[in-house]
PDB file of C-alpha atoms in Angstrom:
ATOM      1  CA  MET A  37     128.084  88.241  84.924  1.00  0.00           C
ATOM      2  CA  LYS A  38     128.877  89.951  81.650  1.00  0.00           C
ATOM      3  CA  LYS A  39     127.270  93.300  80.969  1.00  0.00           C
ATOM      4  CA  GLU A  40     125.434  91.974  77.893  1.00  0.00           C
ATOM      5  CA  ASN A  41     123.875  89.216  80.048  1.00  0.00           C
ATOM      6  CA  LEU A  42     122.475  91.613  82.644  1.00  0.00           C
ATOM      7  CA  PRO A  43     118.740  90.763  82.985  1.00  0.00           C
ATOM      8  CA  GLN A  44     116.292  93.314  81.632  1.00  0.00           C
ATOM      9  CA  ASP A  45     113.019  91.534  82.413  1.00  0.00           C
ATOM     10  CA  LYS A  46     109.748  93.429  82.697  1.00  0.00           C
ATOM     11  CA  SER A  47     108.744  94.376  86.238  1.00  0.00           C
ATOM     12  CA  ALA A  48     106.358  96.658  88.114  1.00  0.00           C
ATOM     13  CA  LEU A  49     109.245  99.015  88.881  1.00  0.00           C
ATOM     14  CA  GLU A  50     110.825  99.170  85.423  1.00  0.00           C
ATOM     15  CA  THR A  51     109.438 102.631  84.620  1.00  0.00           C
ATOM     16  CA  LEU A  52     110.336 103.980  88.065  1.00  0.00           C
ATOM     17  CA  THR A  53     113.815 102.741  88.815  1.00  0.00           C
ATOM     18  CA  ARG A  54     116.780 100.717  87.666  1.00  0.00           C
ATOM     19  CA  GLU A  55     118.998  98.537  89.804  1.00  0.00           C
ATOM     20  CA  LEU A  56     122.727  99.164  89.808  1.00  0.00           C
ATOM     21  CA  CYS A  57     124.699  95.925  89.392  1.00  0.00           C
ATOM     22  CA  TYR A  58     128.377  95.114  89.122  1.00  0.00           C
ATOM     23  CA  VAL A  59     129.190  93.364  85.855  1.00  0.00           C
ATOM     24  CA  LYS A  60     132.217  92.546  83.739  1.00  0.00           C
ATOM     25  CA  ASN A  61     132.801  94.530  80.577  1.00  0.00           C
ATOM     26  CA  GLU A  62     134.254  93.137  77.355  1.00  0.00           C
ATOM     27  CA  ASP A  63     137.799  93.498  78.821  1.00  0.00           C
ATOM     28  CA  GLY A  64     136.852  91.361  81.839  1.00  0.00           C
ATOM     29  CA  LYS A  65     137.046  94.332  84.243  1.00  0.00           C
ATOM     30  CA  TYR A  66     134.315  95.108  86.711  1.00  0.00           C
ATOM     31  CA  THR A  67     132.057  98.030  85.911  1.00  0.00           C
ATOM     32  CA  THR A  68     128.459  98.930  86.641  1.00  0.00           C
ATOM     33  CA  GLY A  69     125.320  98.301  84.641  1.00  0.00           C
ATOM     34  CA  LEU A  70     121.648  99.109  85.080  1.00  0.00           C
ATOM     35  CA  SER A  71     118.980  96.437  85.127  1.00  0.00           C
ATOM     36  CA  THR A  72     115.207  96.821  85.009  1.00  0.00           C
ATOM     37  CA  GLY A  73     115.036  93.597  87.014  1.00  0.00           C
ATOM     38  CA  TRP A  74     114.657  89.893  86.514  1.00  0.00           C
ATOM     39  CA  ASP A  75     111.803  87.458  86.819  1.00  0.00           C
ATOM     40  CA  VAL A  76     112.822  85.986  90.188  1.00  0.00           C
ATOM     41  CA  LYS A  77     112.866  89.420  91.807  1.00  0.00           C
ATOM     42  CA  LYS A  78     109.647  90.407  90.035  1.00  0.00           C
ATOM     43  CA  ASP A  79     107.900  87.293  91.356  1.00  0.00           C
ATOM     44  CA  ALA A  80     109.078  88.019  94.894  1.00  0.00           C
ATOM     45  CA  LEU A  81     107.827  91.631  94.683  1.00  0.00           C
ATOM     46  CA  ASP A  82     104.516  90.526  93.194  1.00  0.00           C
ATOM     47  CA  ASN A  83     104.038  88.040  96.059  1.00  0.00           C
ATOM     48  CA  ALA A  84     104.825  90.727  98.623  1.00  0.00           C
ATOM     49  CA  TRP A  85     102.283  93.109  97.052  1.00  0.00           C
ATOM     50  CA  ASP A  86      99.681  90.331  96.952  1.00  0.00           C
ATOM     51  CA  ASP A  87     100.182  89.844 100.706  1.00  0.00           C
ATOM     52  CA  ILE A  88      99.904  93.589 101.352  1.00  0.00           C
ATOM     53  CA  ASN A  89      96.734  93.882  99.268  1.00  0.00           C
ATOM     54  CA  GLU A  90      95.206  90.945 101.155  1.00  0.00           C
ATOM     55  CA  ARG A  91      95.963  92.652 104.492  1.00  0.00           C
ATOM     56  CA  VAL A  92      94.303  95.860 103.263  1.00  0.00           C
ATOM     57  CA  ARG A  93      91.226  93.929 102.053  1.00  0.00           C
ATOM     58  CA  ASN A  94      90.991  92.151 105.415  1.00  0.00           C
ATOM     59  CA  ALA A  95      91.294  95.457 107.267  1.00  0.00           C
ATOM     60  CA  ALA A  96      88.505  96.959 105.143  1.00  0.00           C
ATOM     61  CA  GLU A  97      86.304  93.963 105.900  1.00  0.00           C
ATOM     62  CA  LEU A  98      86.920  94.310 109.649  1.00  0.00           C
ATOM     63  CA  VAL A  99      85.921  97.984 109.494  1.00  0.00           C
ATOM     64  CA  ARG A 100      82.793  97.248 107.439  1.00  0.00           C
ATOM     65  CA  ASN A 101      81.826  94.541 109.954  1.00  0.00           C
ATOM     66  CA  GLY A 102      82.219  96.977 112.859  1.00  0.00           C
ATOM     67  CA  GLU A 103      85.097  95.018 114.393  1.00  0.00           C
ATOM     68  CA  MET A 104      87.771  97.710 113.874  1.00  0.00           C
ATOM     69  CA  SER A 105      87.825 101.456 113.321  1.00  0.00           C
ATOM     70  CA  PRO A 106      88.975 103.133 110.104  1.00  0.00           C
ATOM     71  CA  ILE A 107      92.286 103.929 111.818  1.00  0.00           C
ATOM     72  CA  TYR A 108      93.237 100.269 111.477  1.00  0.00           C
ATOM     73  CA  TYR A 109      92.386 100.258 107.760  1.00  0.00           C
ATOM     74  CA  PHE A 110      94.358 103.409 106.970  1.00  0.00           C
ATOM     75  CA  MET A 111      97.324 102.140 108.970  1.00  0.00           C
ATOM     76  CA  GLU A 112      97.388  98.985 106.811  1.00  0.00           C
ATOM     77  CA  LYS A 113      96.696 100.887 103.588  1.00  0.00           C
ATOM     78  CA  ASN A 114      99.637 103.214 104.254  1.00  0.00           C
ATOM     79  CA  LEU A 115     101.980 100.322 105.112  1.00  0.00           C
ATOM     80  CA  MET A 116     102.388 101.593 108.650  1.00  0.00           C
ATOM     81  CA  ASP A 117     102.718  99.800 111.977  1.00  0.00           C
ATOM     82  CA  LEU A 118     101.815 100.948 115.480  1.00  0.00           C
ATOM     83  CA  THR A 119     105.259 102.421 116.105  1.00  0.00           C
ATOM     84  CA  LEU A 120     105.102 104.543 112.968  1.00  0.00           C
ATOM     85  CA  VAL A 121     101.536 105.717 113.611  1.00  0.00           C
ATOM     86  CA  ALA A 122     102.573 106.617 117.164  1.00  0.00           C
ATOM     87  CA  SER A 123     105.519 108.653 115.911  1.00  0.00           C
ATOM     88  CA  TYR A 124     103.317 110.553 113.425  1.00  0.00           C
ATOM     89  CA  THR A 125     100.419 111.184 115.810  1.00  0.00           C
ATOM     90  CA  GLY A 126     102.118 111.528 119.183  1.00  0.00           C
ATOM     91  CA  PHE A 127      99.785 108.909 120.680  1.00  0.00           C
ATOM     92  CA  TRP A 128     101.042 105.942 122.645  1.00  0.00           C
ATOM     93  CA  LYS A 129     100.695 102.561 120.930  1.00  0.00           C
ATOM     94  CA  ILE A 130      98.271 101.376 123.617  1.00  0.00           C
ATOM     95  CA  THR A 131      96.129 104.452 122.931  1.00  0.00           C
ATOM     96  CA  ILE A 132      96.091 103.716 119.204  1.00  0.00           C
ATOM     97  CA  LYS A 133      95.003 100.143 119.942  1.00  0.00           C
ATOM     98  CA  ARG A 134      92.104 101.552 121.976  1.00  0.00           C
ATOM     99  CA  HIS A 135      91.229 103.820 119.039  1.00  0.00           C
ATOM    100  CA  PHE A 136      90.941 100.692 116.859  1.00  0.00           C
ATOM    101  CA  LYS A 137      87.724  99.927 118.762  1.00  0.00           C
ATOM    102  CA  PRO A 138      84.771 101.422 116.841  1.00  0.00           C
ATOM    103  CA  GLU A 139      82.975 102.533 120.021  1.00  0.00           C
ATOM    104  CA  VAL A 140      86.085 104.436 121.180  1.00  0.00           C
ATOM    105  CA  PHE A 141      86.770 105.838 117.696  1.00  0.00           C
ATOM    106  CA  LYS A 142      83.260 107.342 117.529  1.00  0.00           C
ATOM    107  CA  LYS A 143      84.017 109.407 120.651  1.00  0.00           C
ATOM    108  CA  LEU A 144      87.339 110.895 119.434  1.00  0.00           C
ATOM    109  CA  ASN A 145      87.451 114.667 119.329  1.00  0.00           C
ATOM    110  CA  GLU A 146      88.380 116.687 116.251  1.00  0.00           C
ATOM    111  CA  LYS A 147      91.953 117.298 117.402  1.00  0.00           C
ATOM    112  CA  LYS A 148      92.677 113.573 117.719  1.00  0.00           C
ATOM    113  CA  LEU A 149      90.944 112.810 114.430  1.00  0.00           C
ATOM    114  CA  ASN A 150      93.004 115.533 112.795  1.00  0.00           C
ATOM    115  CA  ASN A 151      96.225 113.931 114.090  1.00  0.00           C
ATOM    116  CA  TYR A 152      95.252 110.675 112.424  1.00  0.00           C
ATOM    117  CA  ALA A 153      94.077 112.352 109.218  1.00  0.00           C
ATOM    118  CA  LYS A 154      97.382 114.201 108.881  1.00  0.00           C
ATOM    119  CA  ALA A 155      99.350 111.020 109.556  1.00  0.00           C
ATOM    120  CA  PHE A 156      97.448 109.183 106.821  1.00  0.00           C
ATOM    121  CA  GLY A 157      97.409 112.091 104.357  1.00  0.00           C
ATOM    122  CA  ILE A 158      93.610 112.282 104.235  1.00  0.00           C
ATOM    123  CA  SER A 159      90.860 114.577 105.490  1.00  0.00           C
ATOM    124  CA  ILE A 160      88.925 114.049 108.706  1.00  0.00           C
ATOM    125  CA  ILE A 161      85.831 113.500 106.565  1.00  0.00           C
ATOM    126  CA  GLU A 162      87.542 110.629 104.707  1.00  0.00           C
ATOM    127  CA  LEU A 163      88.599 109.154 108.036  1.00  0.00           C
ATOM    128  CA  VAL A 164      85.195 109.211 109.703  1.00  0.00           C
ATOM    129  CA  ASN A 165      83.154 108.386 106.570  1.00  0.00           C
ATOM    130  CA  PHE A 166      85.033 105.207 105.687  1.00  0.00           C
ATOM    131  CA  LYS A 167      84.240 104.053 102.164  1.00  0.00           C
ATOM    132  CA  GLY A 168      86.777 101.163 101.890  1.00  0.00           C
TER     133      GLY A 168
END
């Protein structure tokens, strides 16, 4: 692709980053150029974010319905999985799954709640007083 043909389509990341691409200059030699993105990539990213937002909405609904604890919501909201939450908190994955149960979550002591709050970058109050 010639440098002057490098796509510069609008995207959600255009103000944050540019993508380095190899292009041909006017002499036909390879060089680098920066692109803000192109529509195909933008559409793929938009679809991925739509999926993520749907997962977060579903998690919030499960917490509001009393089916899951706020830990599940904040894990989804922070784009984390069980392995990552376990590495941040020091809890085993099976323990975290137990903490997803609202009746178990209500009995967690302050130290355990603090581990989760730190992992999610929130306060204990935000964790226990879920407003999602």
